[in-house]
Tab-separated table of C-alpha atoms in Angstrom:
chain	number	residue	atom	x	y	z
A	6	MET	CA	0.939	-13.531	3.213
A	7	ILE	CA	1.472	-13.181	-0.096
A	8	THR	CA	1.306	-15.842	-3.000
A	9	MET	CA	0.612	-15.257	-6.688
A	10	LYS	CA	1.341	-18.260	-9.408
A	11	ASN	CA	1.597	-17.659	-12.795
A	12	ILE	CA	-0.883	-14.596	-13.179
A	13	ASN	CA	-1.610	-13.041	-16.493
A	14	LYS	CA	-3.020	-9.511	-17.150
A	15	GLY	CA	-3.921	-7.963	-20.302
A	16	TYR	CA	-5.797	-4.963	-21.821
A	17	MET	CA	-7.678	-4.851	-25.622
A	18	LEU	CA	-5.859	-2.160	-27.963
A	19	GLY	CA	-8.277	-2.277	-30.372
A	20	GLU	CA	-8.721	-6.113	-31.585
A	21	GLU	CA	-5.351	-7.289	-30.108
A	22	LYS	CA	-5.033	-7.759	-26.333
A	23	LEU	CA	-1.756	-6.072	-24.892
A	24	PRO	CA	0.181	-7.790	-22.141
A	25	ILE	CA	0.593	-6.238	-18.858
A	26	LEU	CA	1.678	-8.856	-16.982
A	27	LYS	CA	3.169	-12.242	-18.243
A	28	ASN	CA	3.339	-15.544	-15.917
A	29	VAL	CA	4.193	-13.603	-12.710
A	30	ASN	CA	5.298	-15.576	-9.665
A	31	PHE	CA	5.418	-13.791	-6.584
A	32	HIS	CA	5.423	-14.512	-3.112
A	33	VAL	CA	6.029	-12.360	0.222
A	34	ASP	CA	6.487	-13.780	4.104
A	35	GLU	CA	4.582	-12.695	6.815
A	36	GLY	CA	7.251	-9.550	8.316
A	37	GLU	CA	8.704	-8.789	5.232
A	38	TYR	CA	9.848	-5.635	3.470
A	39	VAL	CA	9.637	-5.864	-0.533
A	40	ALA	CA	10.070	-3.666	-2.896
A	41	ILE	CA	8.647	-3.982	-6.338
A	42	LEU	CA	11.361	-2.151	-8.868
A	43	GLY	CA	10.647	-1.179	-12.267
A	44	PRO	CA	10.644	1.439	-14.938
A	45	SER	CA	7.481	3.547	-16.162
A	46	GLY	CA	5.226	1.172	-18.428
A	47	SER	CA	6.795	-2.193	-16.839
A	48	GLY	CA	3.704	-3.297	-15.182
A	49	LYS	CA	4.648	-2.706	-11.524
A	50	THR	CA	0.991	-0.456	-11.313
A	51	THR	CA	-1.177	-3.262	-12.454
A	52	LEU	CA	0.640	-5.579	-10.230
A	53	MET	CA	0.147	-3.510	-7.032
A	54	ASN	CA	-3.690	-2.568	-8.577
A	55	ILE	CA	-3.711	-6.888	-8.551
A	56	ILE	CA	-2.029	-6.871	-4.959
A	57	GLY	CA	-4.231	-4.456	-3.855
A	58	CYS	CA	-7.616	-5.774	-4.913
A	59	MET	CA	-8.527	-3.740	-7.313
A	60	ASP	CA	-7.817	-5.129	-10.551
A	61	VAL	CA	-8.488	-8.379	-11.020
A	62	MET	CA	-6.580	-10.746	-12.998
A	63	ASP	CA	-6.906	-12.034	-16.249
A	64	GLY	CA	-5.833	-15.805	-15.251
A	65	GLY	CA	-3.412	-17.390	-12.461
A	66	GLU	CA	-4.177	-17.405	-8.566
A	67	TYR	CA	-3.670	-14.897	-5.962
A	68	TYR	CA	-3.719	-16.229	-1.835
A	69	LEU	CA	-3.702	-12.977	0.309
A	70	ASP	CA	-2.868	-14.142	4.383
A	71	GLY	CA	-4.634	-17.480	3.381
A	72	MET	CA	-7.620	-16.096	1.086
A	73	ALA	CA	-7.909	-17.280	-2.170
A	74	ILE	CA	-8.275	-13.418	-4.195
A	75	HIS	CA	-8.698	-15.083	-7.553
A	76	GLU	CA	-12.138	-17.180	-6.029
A	77	THR	CA	-13.400	-13.699	-4.606
A	78	PRO	CA	-16.258	-11.853	-5.995
A	79	GLU	CA	-15.215	-8.399	-6.907
A	80	ASN	CA	-18.157	-7.127	-4.632
A	81	GLU	CA	-16.361	-8.897	-1.999
A	82	LEU	CA	-12.991	-6.939	-2.636
A	83	THR	CA	-13.898	-3.827	-1.104
A	84	GLU	CA	-14.288	-5.552	2.362
A	85	VAL	CA	-10.919	-7.395	1.975
A	86	ARG	CA	-9.240	-4.276	1.210
A	87	ASN	CA	-10.357	-2.830	4.207
A	88	GLU	CA	-9.548	-5.110	6.450
A	89	LYS	CA	-6.412	-6.727	5.160
A	90	ILE	CA	-4.558	-3.814	2.911
A	91	GLY	CA	-3.181	-0.769	4.050
A	92	PHE	CA	-2.450	1.667	1.322
A	93	ILE	CA	0.130	4.490	1.185
A	94	PHE	CA	-0.265	6.612	-1.657
A	95	GLN	CA	2.118	8.801	-3.808
A	96	ASN	CA	-0.176	11.817	-3.495
A	97	TYR	CA	-1.250	11.041	0.098
A	98	GLN	CA	-5.226	10.609	-1.161
A	99	LEU	CA	-6.168	12.202	2.386
A	100	ILE	CA	-9.951	14.562	2.177
A	101	PRO	CA	-8.860	17.911	2.121
A	102	THR	CA	-11.921	19.063	4.577
A	103	TYR	CA	-11.298	16.873	7.016
A	104	ASN	CA	-8.375	17.433	9.745
A	105	VAL	CA	-5.574	14.939	10.341
A	106	MET	CA	-7.939	12.501	12.996
A	107	GLN	CA	-10.888	12.717	10.603
A	108	ASN	CA	-8.825	11.192	7.809
A	109	ILE	CA	-6.867	8.556	9.762
A	110	ILE	CA	-9.757	7.182	11.164
A	111	MET	CA	-11.697	7.017	8.046
A	112	PRO	CA	-11.007	2.676	8.107
A	113	LEU	CA	-11.994	1.896	11.008
A	114	LEU	CA	-15.371	4.181	10.975
A	115	MET	CA	-15.705	2.126	7.105
A	116	ARG	CA	-15.337	-1.582	9.682
A	117	GLY	CA	-18.740	0.712	11.872
A	118	GLU	CA	-16.781	1.467	14.935
A	119	SER	CA	-17.990	5.077	15.641
A	120	LYS	CA	-16.331	8.182	15.764
A	121	LYS	CA	-15.119	8.295	19.852
A	122	GLN	CA	-14.065	4.735	19.257
A	123	ALA	CA	-12.016	5.435	16.753
A	124	GLU	CA	-10.906	7.638	17.946
A	125	GLU	CA	-9.166	6.436	21.097
A	126	GLU	CA	-8.220	2.979	18.939
A	127	CYS	CA	-6.011	5.178	16.963
A	128	MET	CA	-3.871	7.645	19.236
A	129	ASP	CA	-1.070	5.089	19.863
A	130	THR	CA	-0.176	5.326	15.998
A	131	ILE	CA	-0.737	8.928	15.625
A	132	LYS	CA	1.827	9.273	18.725
A	133	LEU	CA	4.089	6.655	17.251
A	134	LEU	CA	4.261	8.785	14.082
A	135	GLY	CA	4.498	11.973	15.583
A	136	LEU	CA	0.987	13.575	15.155
A	137	ASP	CA	-0.743	14.448	18.361
A	138	HIS	CA	0.069	17.680	17.818
A	139	ARG	CA	-1.555	18.247	14.567
A	140	ILE	CA	-4.669	15.928	15.037
A	141	ALA	CA	-6.771	18.813	14.470
A	142	HIS	CA	-4.964	20.224	11.367
A	143	LYS	CA	-6.076	20.137	7.405
A	144	PRO	CA	-3.921	18.906	5.210
A	145	SER	CA	-3.289	22.484	3.886
A	146	GLU	CA	-1.648	22.980	7.007
A	147	LEU	CA	0.830	20.210	6.831
A	148	SER	CA	4.326	19.402	5.103
A	149	GLY	CA	4.766	16.806	2.425
A	150	GLY	CA	6.484	14.571	5.127
A	151	GLN	CA	3.327	15.265	7.709
A	152	LYS	CA	0.960	14.408	4.831
A	153	GLN	CA	2.588	11.402	4.038
A	154	ARG	CA	2.706	10.305	8.096
A	155	VAL	CA	-0.974	11.154	7.899
A	156	SER	CA	-1.765	8.794	4.996
A	157	ILE	CA	0.995	6.112	6.890
A	158	ALA	CA	-1.240	6.522	10.034
A	159	ARG	CA	-4.203	5.520	8.416
A	160	ALA	CA	-2.801	2.568	6.704
A	161	LEU	CA	-1.745	1.185	10.487
A	162	VAL	CA	-4.993	1.888	12.314
A	163	GLY	CA	-7.094	-1.395	10.677
A	164	LYS	CA	-3.731	-3.212	11.374
A	165	PRO	CA	-3.767	-4.569	7.504
A	166	ALA	CA	-2.260	-7.809	6.582
A	167	ILE	CA	-0.217	-5.849	4.383
A	168	LEU	CA	0.856	-2.074	3.587
A	169	LEU	CA	1.309	-1.224	0.423
A	170	ALA	CA	3.530	1.584	-0.525
A	171	ASP	CA	2.908	3.259	-3.994
A	172	GLU	CA	5.868	5.470	-4.841
A	173	PRO	CA	5.755	6.663	-1.235
A	174	THR	CA	8.568	9.411	-1.593
A	175	GLY	CA	7.437	10.566	-5.168
A	176	ALA	CA	5.952	13.981	-3.530
A	177	LEU	CA	8.463	14.425	-1.321
A	178	ASP	CA	11.542	16.405	-0.540
A	179	GLN	CA	14.744	14.484	-0.324
A	180	SER	CA	14.748	14.839	3.745
A	181	SER	CA	11.528	13.780	3.715
A	182	GLY	CA	11.652	11.000	1.656
A	183	ARG	CA	14.176	9.690	4.208
A	184	ASP	CA	12.576	10.203	6.970
A	185	VAL	CA	9.802	8.281	5.568
A	186	LEU	CA	12.290	5.240	4.778
A	187	LYS	CA	13.840	4.816	8.049
A	188	LEU	CA	9.681	5.477	9.262
A	189	PHE	CA	9.089	2.159	7.197
A	190	GLY	CA	12.273	0.570	8.724
A	191	GLU	CA	11.010	0.966	11.935
A	192	LEU	CA	7.623	-0.236	10.930
A	193	ASN	CA	9.145	-3.204	9.566
A	194	GLU	CA	11.185	-4.132	12.789
A	195	MET	CA	7.981	-3.948	14.492
A	196	GLY	CA	6.566	-6.845	12.420
A	197	ASN	CA	4.342	-5.313	9.237
A	198	THR	CA	4.400	-6.809	6.377
A	199	ILE	CA	5.171	-3.987	3.632
A	200	VAL	CA	5.671	-4.467	-0.082
A	201	MET	CA	6.760	-1.372	-1.669
A	202	ILE	CA	6.078	-0.412	-5.469
A	203	THR	CA	9.017	2.582	-6.514
A	204	HIS	CA	10.742	3.394	-9.695
A	205	ASP	CA	14.112	4.787	-7.912
A	206	LEU	CA	16.776	2.232	-6.799
A	207	ASN	CA	17.978	3.847	-4.312
A	208	VAL	CA	14.386	3.954	-2.891
A	209	ALA	CA	14.084	-0.226	-3.303
A	210	LYS	CA	17.344	-0.350	-1.133
A	211	SER	CA	15.447	0.466	1.691
A	212	ALA	CA	13.871	-2.529	1.799
A	213	ARG	CA	15.228	-6.188	2.625
A	214	ARG	CA	14.182	-7.618	-0.647
A	215	ILE	CA	14.091	-6.428	-4.014
A	216	VAL	CA	12.152	-7.796	-7.220
A	217	LYS	CA	12.379	-6.152	-10.292
A	218	ILE	CA	9.592	-6.244	-13.107
A	219	VAL	CA	10.515	-5.530	-16.754
A	220	ASP	CA	8.812	-6.100	-20.049
A	221	VAL	CA	5.697	-7.270	-18.251
A	222	GLN	CA	7.772	-10.718	-16.009
A	223	LEU	CA	9.018	-10.530	-12.928
A	224	TYR	CA	12.437	-11.660	-11.954
A	225	GLU	CA	13.781	-12.594	-8.253
């Protein structure tokens, strides 16, 4: 599902280029649940942004679901993100003026589906996540755990190749965090490929495989 070969990325600091990722090799098979574990400043956010096609690498090769991302023009990456990646963010990234249903169907509307078609298509996902009694509620009327479930539902509805989760329990209390990690395990058992970025070893242990990023390099 993901193959990365010798990925390099750096940023200019004055006249010097500061390396953020150095010769990173990484693979994820279809149906895997992998955690990328690393402290702040280790390069994991940059790696996540490259995996999510939100940033481009300086060198190397990246294949996502058989597509050569390193050869894909930047103006086509928006479509790749919408079709192949389901994003789950630490702070949910929900639109506050939209209700639960409106937030969840956004990826489908971006693909050109009608509102009615999108709503019908996402009902199974909404029921799976226990949100069917909340579809008319705004984010401000939900708990942190419920907001994250909305975020997960939004990520799932487009049937992406991978779910990419950035510190998914970071804004939650312990109980809600455990519920979300349990849900990830269930989604993985259903066949979903999950890549989770975290700084917390206890959170990473919920995954089936852990890779560590330390000092701009990745270690299996």
